[in-house]
PDB file of C-alpha atoms in Angstrom:
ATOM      1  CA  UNK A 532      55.607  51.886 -14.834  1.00 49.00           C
ATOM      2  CA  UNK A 533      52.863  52.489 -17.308  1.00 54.00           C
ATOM      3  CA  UNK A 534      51.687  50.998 -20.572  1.00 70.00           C
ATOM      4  CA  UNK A 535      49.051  49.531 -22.473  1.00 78.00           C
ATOM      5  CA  UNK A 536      46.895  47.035 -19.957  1.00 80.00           C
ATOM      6  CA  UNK A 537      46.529  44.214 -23.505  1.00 84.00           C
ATOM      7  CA  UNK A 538      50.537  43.887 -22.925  1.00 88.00           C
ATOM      8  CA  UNK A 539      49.877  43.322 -19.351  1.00 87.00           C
ATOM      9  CA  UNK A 540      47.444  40.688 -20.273  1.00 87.00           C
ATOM     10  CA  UNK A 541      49.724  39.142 -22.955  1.00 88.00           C
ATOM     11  CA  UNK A 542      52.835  38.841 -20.101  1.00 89.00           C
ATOM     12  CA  UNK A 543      50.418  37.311 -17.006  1.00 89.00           C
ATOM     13  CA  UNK A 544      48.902  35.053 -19.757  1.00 90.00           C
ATOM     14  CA  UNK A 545      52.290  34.273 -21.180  1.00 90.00           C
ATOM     15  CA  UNK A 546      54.146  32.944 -18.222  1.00 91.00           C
ATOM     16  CA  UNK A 547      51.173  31.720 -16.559  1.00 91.00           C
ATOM     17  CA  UNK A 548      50.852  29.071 -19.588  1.00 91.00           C
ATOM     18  CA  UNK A 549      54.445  28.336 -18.595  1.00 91.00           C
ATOM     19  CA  UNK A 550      53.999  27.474 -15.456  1.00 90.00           C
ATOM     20  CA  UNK A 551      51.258  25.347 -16.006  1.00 89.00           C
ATOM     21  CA  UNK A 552      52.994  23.478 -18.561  1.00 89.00           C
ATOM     22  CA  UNK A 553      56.311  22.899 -16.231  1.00 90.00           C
ATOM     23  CA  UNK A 554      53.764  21.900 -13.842  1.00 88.00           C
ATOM     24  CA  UNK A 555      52.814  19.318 -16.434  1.00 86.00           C
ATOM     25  CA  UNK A 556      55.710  17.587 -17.670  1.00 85.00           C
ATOM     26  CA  UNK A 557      58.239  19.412 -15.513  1.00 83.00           C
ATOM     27  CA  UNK A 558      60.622  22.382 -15.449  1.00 81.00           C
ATOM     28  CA  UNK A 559      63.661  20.377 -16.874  1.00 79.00           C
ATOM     29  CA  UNK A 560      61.983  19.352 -19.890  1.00 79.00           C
ATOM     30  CA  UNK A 561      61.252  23.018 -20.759  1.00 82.00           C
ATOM     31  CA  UNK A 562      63.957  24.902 -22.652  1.00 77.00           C
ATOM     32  CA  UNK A 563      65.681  22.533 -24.826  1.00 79.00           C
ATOM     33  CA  UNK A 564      68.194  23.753 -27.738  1.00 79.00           C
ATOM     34  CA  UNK A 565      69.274  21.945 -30.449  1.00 72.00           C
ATOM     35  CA  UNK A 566      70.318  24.721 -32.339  1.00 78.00           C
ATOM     36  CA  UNK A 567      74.232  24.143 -33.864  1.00 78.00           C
ATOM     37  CA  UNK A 568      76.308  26.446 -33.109  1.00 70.00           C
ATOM     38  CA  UNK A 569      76.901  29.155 -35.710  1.00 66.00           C
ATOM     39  CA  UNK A 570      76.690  32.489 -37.114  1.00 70.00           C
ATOM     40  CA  UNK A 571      73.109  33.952 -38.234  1.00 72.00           C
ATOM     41  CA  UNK A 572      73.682  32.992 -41.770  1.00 75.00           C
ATOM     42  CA  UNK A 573      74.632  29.402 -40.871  1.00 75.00           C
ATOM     43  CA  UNK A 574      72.436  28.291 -37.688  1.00 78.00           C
ATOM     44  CA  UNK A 575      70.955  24.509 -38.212  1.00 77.00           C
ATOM     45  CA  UNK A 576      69.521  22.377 -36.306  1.00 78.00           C
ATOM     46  CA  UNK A 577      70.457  19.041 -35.317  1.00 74.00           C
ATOM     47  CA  UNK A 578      68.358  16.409 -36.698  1.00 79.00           C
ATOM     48  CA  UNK A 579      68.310  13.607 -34.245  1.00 80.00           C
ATOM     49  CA  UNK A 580      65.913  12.099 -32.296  1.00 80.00           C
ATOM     50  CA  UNK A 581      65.638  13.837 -29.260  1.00 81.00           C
ATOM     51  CA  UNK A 582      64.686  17.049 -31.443  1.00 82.00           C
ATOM     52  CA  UNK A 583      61.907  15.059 -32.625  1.00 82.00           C
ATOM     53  CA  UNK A 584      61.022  14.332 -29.608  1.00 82.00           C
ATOM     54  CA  UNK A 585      61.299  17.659 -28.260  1.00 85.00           C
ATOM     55  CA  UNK A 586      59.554  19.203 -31.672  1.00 84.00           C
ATOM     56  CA  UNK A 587      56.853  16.557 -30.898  1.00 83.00           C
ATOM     57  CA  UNK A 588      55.877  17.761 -27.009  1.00 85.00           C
ATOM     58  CA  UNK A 589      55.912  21.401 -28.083  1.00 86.00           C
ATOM     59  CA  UNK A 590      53.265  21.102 -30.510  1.00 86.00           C
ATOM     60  CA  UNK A 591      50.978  18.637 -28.153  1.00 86.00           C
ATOM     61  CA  UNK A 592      51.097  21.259 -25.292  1.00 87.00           C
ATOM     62  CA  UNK A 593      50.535  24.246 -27.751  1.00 87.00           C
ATOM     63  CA  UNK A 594      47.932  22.424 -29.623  1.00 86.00           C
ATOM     64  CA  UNK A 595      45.917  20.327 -26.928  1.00 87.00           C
ATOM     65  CA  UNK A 596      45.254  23.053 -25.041  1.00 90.00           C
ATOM     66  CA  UNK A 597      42.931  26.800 -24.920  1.00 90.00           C
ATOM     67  CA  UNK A 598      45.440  28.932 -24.132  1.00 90.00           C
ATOM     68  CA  UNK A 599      44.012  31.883 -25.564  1.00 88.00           C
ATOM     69  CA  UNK A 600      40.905  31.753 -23.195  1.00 87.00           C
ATOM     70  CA  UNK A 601      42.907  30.734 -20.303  1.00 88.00           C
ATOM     71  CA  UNK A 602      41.688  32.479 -17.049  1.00 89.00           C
ATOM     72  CA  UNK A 603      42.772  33.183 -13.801  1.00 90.00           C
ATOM     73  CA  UNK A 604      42.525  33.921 -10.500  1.00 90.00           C
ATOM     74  CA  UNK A 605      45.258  35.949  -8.237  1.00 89.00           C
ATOM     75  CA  UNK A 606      45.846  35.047  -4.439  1.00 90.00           C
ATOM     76  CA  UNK A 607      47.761  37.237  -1.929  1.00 88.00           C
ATOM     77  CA  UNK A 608      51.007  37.505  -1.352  1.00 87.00           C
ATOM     78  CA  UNK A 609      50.650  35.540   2.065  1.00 90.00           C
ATOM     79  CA  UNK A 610      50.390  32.671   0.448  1.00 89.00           C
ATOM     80  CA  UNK A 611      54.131  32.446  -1.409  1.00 87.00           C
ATOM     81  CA  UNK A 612      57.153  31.738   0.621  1.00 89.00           C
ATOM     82  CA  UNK A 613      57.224  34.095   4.169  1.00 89.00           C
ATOM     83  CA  UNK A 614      61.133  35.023   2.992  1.00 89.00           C
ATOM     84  CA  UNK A 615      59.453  37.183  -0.011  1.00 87.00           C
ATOM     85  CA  UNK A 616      56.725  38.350   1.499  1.00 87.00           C
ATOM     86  CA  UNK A 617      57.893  41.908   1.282  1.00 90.00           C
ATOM     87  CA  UNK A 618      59.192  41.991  -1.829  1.00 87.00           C
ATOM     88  CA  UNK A 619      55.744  40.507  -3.247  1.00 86.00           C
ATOM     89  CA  UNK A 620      54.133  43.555  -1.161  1.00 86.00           C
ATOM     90  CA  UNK A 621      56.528  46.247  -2.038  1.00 84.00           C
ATOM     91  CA  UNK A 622      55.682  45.489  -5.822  1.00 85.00           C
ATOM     92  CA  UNK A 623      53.485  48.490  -7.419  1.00 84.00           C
ATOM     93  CA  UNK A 624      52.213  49.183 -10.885  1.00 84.00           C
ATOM     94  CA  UNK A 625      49.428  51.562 -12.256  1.00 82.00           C
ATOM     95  CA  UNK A 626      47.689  48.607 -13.665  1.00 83.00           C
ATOM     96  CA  UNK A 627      45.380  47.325 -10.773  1.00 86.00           C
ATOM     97  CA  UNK A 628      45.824  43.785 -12.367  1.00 87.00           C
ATOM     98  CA  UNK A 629      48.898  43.210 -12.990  1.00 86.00           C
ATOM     99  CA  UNK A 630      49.903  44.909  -9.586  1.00 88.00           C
ATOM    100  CA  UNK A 631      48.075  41.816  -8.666  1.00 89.00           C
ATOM    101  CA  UNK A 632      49.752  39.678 -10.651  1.00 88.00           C
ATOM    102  CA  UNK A 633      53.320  40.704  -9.449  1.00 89.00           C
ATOM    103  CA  UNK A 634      52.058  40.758  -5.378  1.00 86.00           C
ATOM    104  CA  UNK A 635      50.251  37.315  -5.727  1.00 90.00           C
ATOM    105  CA  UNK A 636      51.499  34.541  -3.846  1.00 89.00           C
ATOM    106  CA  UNK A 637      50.037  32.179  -5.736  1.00 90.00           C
ATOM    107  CA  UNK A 638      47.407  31.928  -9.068  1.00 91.00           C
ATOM    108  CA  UNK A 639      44.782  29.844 -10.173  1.00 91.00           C
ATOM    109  CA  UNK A 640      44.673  28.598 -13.608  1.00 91.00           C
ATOM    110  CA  UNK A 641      41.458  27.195 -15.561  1.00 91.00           C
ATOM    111  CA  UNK A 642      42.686  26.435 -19.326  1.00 91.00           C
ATOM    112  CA  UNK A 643      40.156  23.890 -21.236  1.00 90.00           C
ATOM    113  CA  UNK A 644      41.258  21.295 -23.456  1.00 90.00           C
ATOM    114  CA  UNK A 645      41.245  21.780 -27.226  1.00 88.00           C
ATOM    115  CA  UNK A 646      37.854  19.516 -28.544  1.00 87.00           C
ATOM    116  CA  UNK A 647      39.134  16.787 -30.524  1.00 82.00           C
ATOM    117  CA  UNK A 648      42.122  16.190 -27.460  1.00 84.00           C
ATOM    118  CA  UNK A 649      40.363  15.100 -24.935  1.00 85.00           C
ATOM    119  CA  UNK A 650      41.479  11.086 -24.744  1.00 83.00           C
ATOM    120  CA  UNK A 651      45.006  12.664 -26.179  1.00 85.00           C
ATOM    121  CA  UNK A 652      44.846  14.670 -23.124  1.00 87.00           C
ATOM    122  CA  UNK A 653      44.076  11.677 -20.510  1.00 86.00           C
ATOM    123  CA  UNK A 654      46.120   9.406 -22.438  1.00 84.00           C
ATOM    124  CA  UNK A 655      49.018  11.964 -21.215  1.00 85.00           C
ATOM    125  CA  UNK A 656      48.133  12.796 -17.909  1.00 84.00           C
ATOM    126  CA  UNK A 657      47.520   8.654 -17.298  1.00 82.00           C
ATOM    127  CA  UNK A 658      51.092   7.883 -18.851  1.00 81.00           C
ATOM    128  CA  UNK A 659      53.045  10.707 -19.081  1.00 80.00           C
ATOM    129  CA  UNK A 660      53.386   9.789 -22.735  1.00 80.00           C
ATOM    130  CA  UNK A 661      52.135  11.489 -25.977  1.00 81.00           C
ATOM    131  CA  UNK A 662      49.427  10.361 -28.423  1.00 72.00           C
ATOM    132  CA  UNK A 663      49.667  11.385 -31.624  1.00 61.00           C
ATOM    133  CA  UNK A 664      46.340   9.839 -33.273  1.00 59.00           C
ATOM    134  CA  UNK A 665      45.002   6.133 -34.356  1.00 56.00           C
ATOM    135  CA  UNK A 666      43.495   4.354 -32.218  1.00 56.00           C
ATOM    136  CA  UNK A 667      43.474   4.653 -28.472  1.00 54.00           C
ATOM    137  CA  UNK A 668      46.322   2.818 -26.432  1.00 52.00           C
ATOM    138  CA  UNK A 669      45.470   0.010 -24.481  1.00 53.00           C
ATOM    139  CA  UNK A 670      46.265   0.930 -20.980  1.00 52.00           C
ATOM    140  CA  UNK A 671      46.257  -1.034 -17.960  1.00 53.00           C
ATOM    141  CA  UNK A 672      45.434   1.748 -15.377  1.00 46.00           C
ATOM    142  CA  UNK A 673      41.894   1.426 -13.998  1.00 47.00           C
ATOM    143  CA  UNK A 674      41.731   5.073 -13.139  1.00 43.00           C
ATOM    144  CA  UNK A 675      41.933   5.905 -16.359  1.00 46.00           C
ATOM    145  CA  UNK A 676      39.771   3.363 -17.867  1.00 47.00           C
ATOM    146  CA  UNK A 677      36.848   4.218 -16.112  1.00 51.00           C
ATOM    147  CA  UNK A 678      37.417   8.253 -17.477  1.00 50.00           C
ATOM    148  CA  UNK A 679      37.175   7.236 -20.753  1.00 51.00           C
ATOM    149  CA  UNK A 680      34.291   4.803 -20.350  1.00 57.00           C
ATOM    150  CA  UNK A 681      32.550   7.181 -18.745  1.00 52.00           C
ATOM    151  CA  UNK A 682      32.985   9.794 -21.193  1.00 54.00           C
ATOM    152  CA  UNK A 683      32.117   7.964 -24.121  1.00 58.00           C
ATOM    153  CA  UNK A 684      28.763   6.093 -22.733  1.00 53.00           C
ATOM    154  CA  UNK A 685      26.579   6.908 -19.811  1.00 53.00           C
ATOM    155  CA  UNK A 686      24.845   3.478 -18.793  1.00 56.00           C
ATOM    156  CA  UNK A 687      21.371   3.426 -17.299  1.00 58.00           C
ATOM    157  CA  UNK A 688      19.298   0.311 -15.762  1.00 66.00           C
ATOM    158  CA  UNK A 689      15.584   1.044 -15.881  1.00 66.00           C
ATOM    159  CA  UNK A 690      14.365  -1.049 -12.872  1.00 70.00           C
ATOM    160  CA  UNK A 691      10.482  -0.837 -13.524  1.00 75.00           C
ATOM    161  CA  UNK A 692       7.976   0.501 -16.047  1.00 77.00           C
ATOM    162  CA  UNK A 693       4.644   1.315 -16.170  1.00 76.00           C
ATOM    163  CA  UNK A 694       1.594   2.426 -18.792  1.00 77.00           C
ATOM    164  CA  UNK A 695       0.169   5.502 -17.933  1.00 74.00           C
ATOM    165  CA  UNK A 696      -2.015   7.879 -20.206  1.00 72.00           C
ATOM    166  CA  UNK A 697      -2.200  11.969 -21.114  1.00 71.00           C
ATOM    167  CA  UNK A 698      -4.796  14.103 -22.469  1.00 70.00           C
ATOM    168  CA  UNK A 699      -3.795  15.441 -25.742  1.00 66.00           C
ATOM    169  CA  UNK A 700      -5.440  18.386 -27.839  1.00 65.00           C
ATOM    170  CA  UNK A 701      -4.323  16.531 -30.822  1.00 61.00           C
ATOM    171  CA  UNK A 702      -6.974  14.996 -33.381  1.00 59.00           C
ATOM    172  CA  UNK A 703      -6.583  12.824 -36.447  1.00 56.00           C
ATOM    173  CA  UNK A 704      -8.897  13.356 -39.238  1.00 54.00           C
ATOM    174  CA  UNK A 705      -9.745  10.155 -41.718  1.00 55.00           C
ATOM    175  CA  UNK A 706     -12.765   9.035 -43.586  1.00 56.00           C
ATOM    176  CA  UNK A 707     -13.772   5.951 -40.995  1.00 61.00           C
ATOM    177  CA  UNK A 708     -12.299   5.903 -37.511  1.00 60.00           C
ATOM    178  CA  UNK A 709     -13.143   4.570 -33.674  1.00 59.00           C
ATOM    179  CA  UNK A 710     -15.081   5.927 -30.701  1.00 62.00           C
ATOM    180  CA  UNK A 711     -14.166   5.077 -27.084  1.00 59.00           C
ATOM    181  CA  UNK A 712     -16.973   2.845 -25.096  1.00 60.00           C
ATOM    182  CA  UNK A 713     -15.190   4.678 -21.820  1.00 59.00           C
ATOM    183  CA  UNK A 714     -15.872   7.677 -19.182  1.00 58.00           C
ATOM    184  CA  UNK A 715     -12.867   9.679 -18.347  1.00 55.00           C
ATOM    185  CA  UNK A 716      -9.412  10.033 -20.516  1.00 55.00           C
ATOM    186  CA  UNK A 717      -9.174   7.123 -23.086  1.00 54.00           C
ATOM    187  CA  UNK A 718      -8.636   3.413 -22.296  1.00 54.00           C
ATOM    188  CA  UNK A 719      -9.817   3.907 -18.673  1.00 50.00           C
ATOM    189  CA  UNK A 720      -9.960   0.317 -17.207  1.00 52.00           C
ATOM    190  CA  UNK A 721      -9.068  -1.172 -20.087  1.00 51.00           C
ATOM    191  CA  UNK A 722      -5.458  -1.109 -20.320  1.00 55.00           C
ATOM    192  CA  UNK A 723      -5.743  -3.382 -17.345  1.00 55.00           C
ATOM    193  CA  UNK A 724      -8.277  -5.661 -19.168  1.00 56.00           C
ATOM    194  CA  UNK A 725      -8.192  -7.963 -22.127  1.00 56.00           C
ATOM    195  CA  UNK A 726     -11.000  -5.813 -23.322  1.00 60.00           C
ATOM    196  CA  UNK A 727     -11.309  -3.747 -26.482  1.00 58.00           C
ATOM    197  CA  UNK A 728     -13.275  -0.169 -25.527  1.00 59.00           C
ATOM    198  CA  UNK A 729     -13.192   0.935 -29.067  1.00 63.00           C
ATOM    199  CA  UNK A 730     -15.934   0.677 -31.227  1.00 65.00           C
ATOM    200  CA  UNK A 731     -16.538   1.381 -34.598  1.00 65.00           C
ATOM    201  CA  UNK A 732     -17.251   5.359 -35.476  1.00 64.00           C
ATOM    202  CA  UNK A 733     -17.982   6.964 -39.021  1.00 66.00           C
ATOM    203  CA  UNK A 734     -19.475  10.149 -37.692  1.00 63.00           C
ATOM    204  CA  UNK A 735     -17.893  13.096 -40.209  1.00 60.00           C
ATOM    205  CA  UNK A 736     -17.391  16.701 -38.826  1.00 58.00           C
ATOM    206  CA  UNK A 737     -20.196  19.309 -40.215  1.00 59.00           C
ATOM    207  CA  UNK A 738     -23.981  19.669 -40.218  1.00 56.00           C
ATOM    208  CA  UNK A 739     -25.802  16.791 -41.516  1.00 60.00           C
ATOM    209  CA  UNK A 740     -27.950  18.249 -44.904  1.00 59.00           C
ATOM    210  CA  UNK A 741     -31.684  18.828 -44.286  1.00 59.00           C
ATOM    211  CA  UNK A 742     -33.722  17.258 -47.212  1.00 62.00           C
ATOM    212  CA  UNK A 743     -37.058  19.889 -47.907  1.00 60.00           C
ATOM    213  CA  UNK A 744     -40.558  18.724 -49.279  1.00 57.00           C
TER     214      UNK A 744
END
């Protein structure tokens, strides 16, 4: 079997995201018709709740999530059930990948949530429930509390402080300005005195004139 390797990518990709989305909220929810039935020119569909519902978890799990940048890695077939291990082996394709794909036993999926989602996201995965926007639920589960928290504000306790000083190359220029009375870097001992080491300096930058006879 041969064929372009981007439809390879498109069908790993493909039911990869469905299998991490029955992982998610489960195989039975997946799959749901509420189609009437009917010929092609009179199809409908039924408008009751539970197609709102349904309409409503589609578009969270298409929407909250990457899945276009969704990557993956492919394990050996020894680690899928023993009873298929040959059939896993046996599979062949040109593609090196997707030969992979069909022989793997197992796969595993990184897919990043959507920015914008991420309490929607933990709001789910805490409750099993969808959050459509507003403000965030109150929730009683600590776990999930703390996430959020967390997220939102990193606290920090600074436990001691202290002065300490840095040369600088930096130099302000005014008309009248201050010397330092001090050896060494400025404010020497005197950040640890009640004493002033500055003194009054109008010394200007440039050559003093020279008055002739």
């Amino acid at each position: 079997m041969t064929g372009n390797p981007l439809f390879y990518r498109q069908i790993e990709q493909s039911i990869l995201r469905r299998v991490c989305i029955s992982y998610l909220i489960g195989e039975s929810a997946l799959g749901q018709g509420y189609l009437t039935n009917g010929s092609f020119t009179s199809i409908a569909v039924q408008q009751i709740e539970e197609m709102d519902n349904y309409a409503s978890l589609v578009k969270f799990m298409e929407q909250a999530f990457e899945w276009n940048i969704l990557s993956y890695s492919l394990y050996p077939y020894y680690w899928g059930k023993r009873q298929e291990w040959v059939q896993l082996f046996q599979s062949d394709d040109d593609d090196a990948i997707f030969r992979s794909f069909m022989q793997a036993g197992m796969s595993r999926v990184v897919v990043t949530v959507k920015p914008g989602f991420e309490e929607a996201v933990m709001y789910f995965m805490a409750t099993g429930k969808i959050w459509n926007g507003g403000q965030v639920p109150v929730i009683g589960d600590p776990l999930y509390l703390s996430i959020v928290d967390e997220l939102k504000e990193q606290e920090y306790t600074v436990e001691e402080t202290w002065e300490t000083v840095l040369p600088t190359s930096l130099i302000g220029l005014q008309r009248g300005g201050v010397a330092v009375d001090e050896d060494g870097l400025p404010c020497g001992n005197g950040c640890e005195e009640e004493t002033n080491p500055l003194v009054p300096n109008d010394h200007k930058l440039g050559v003093e004139p020279v008055n002739n006879p």
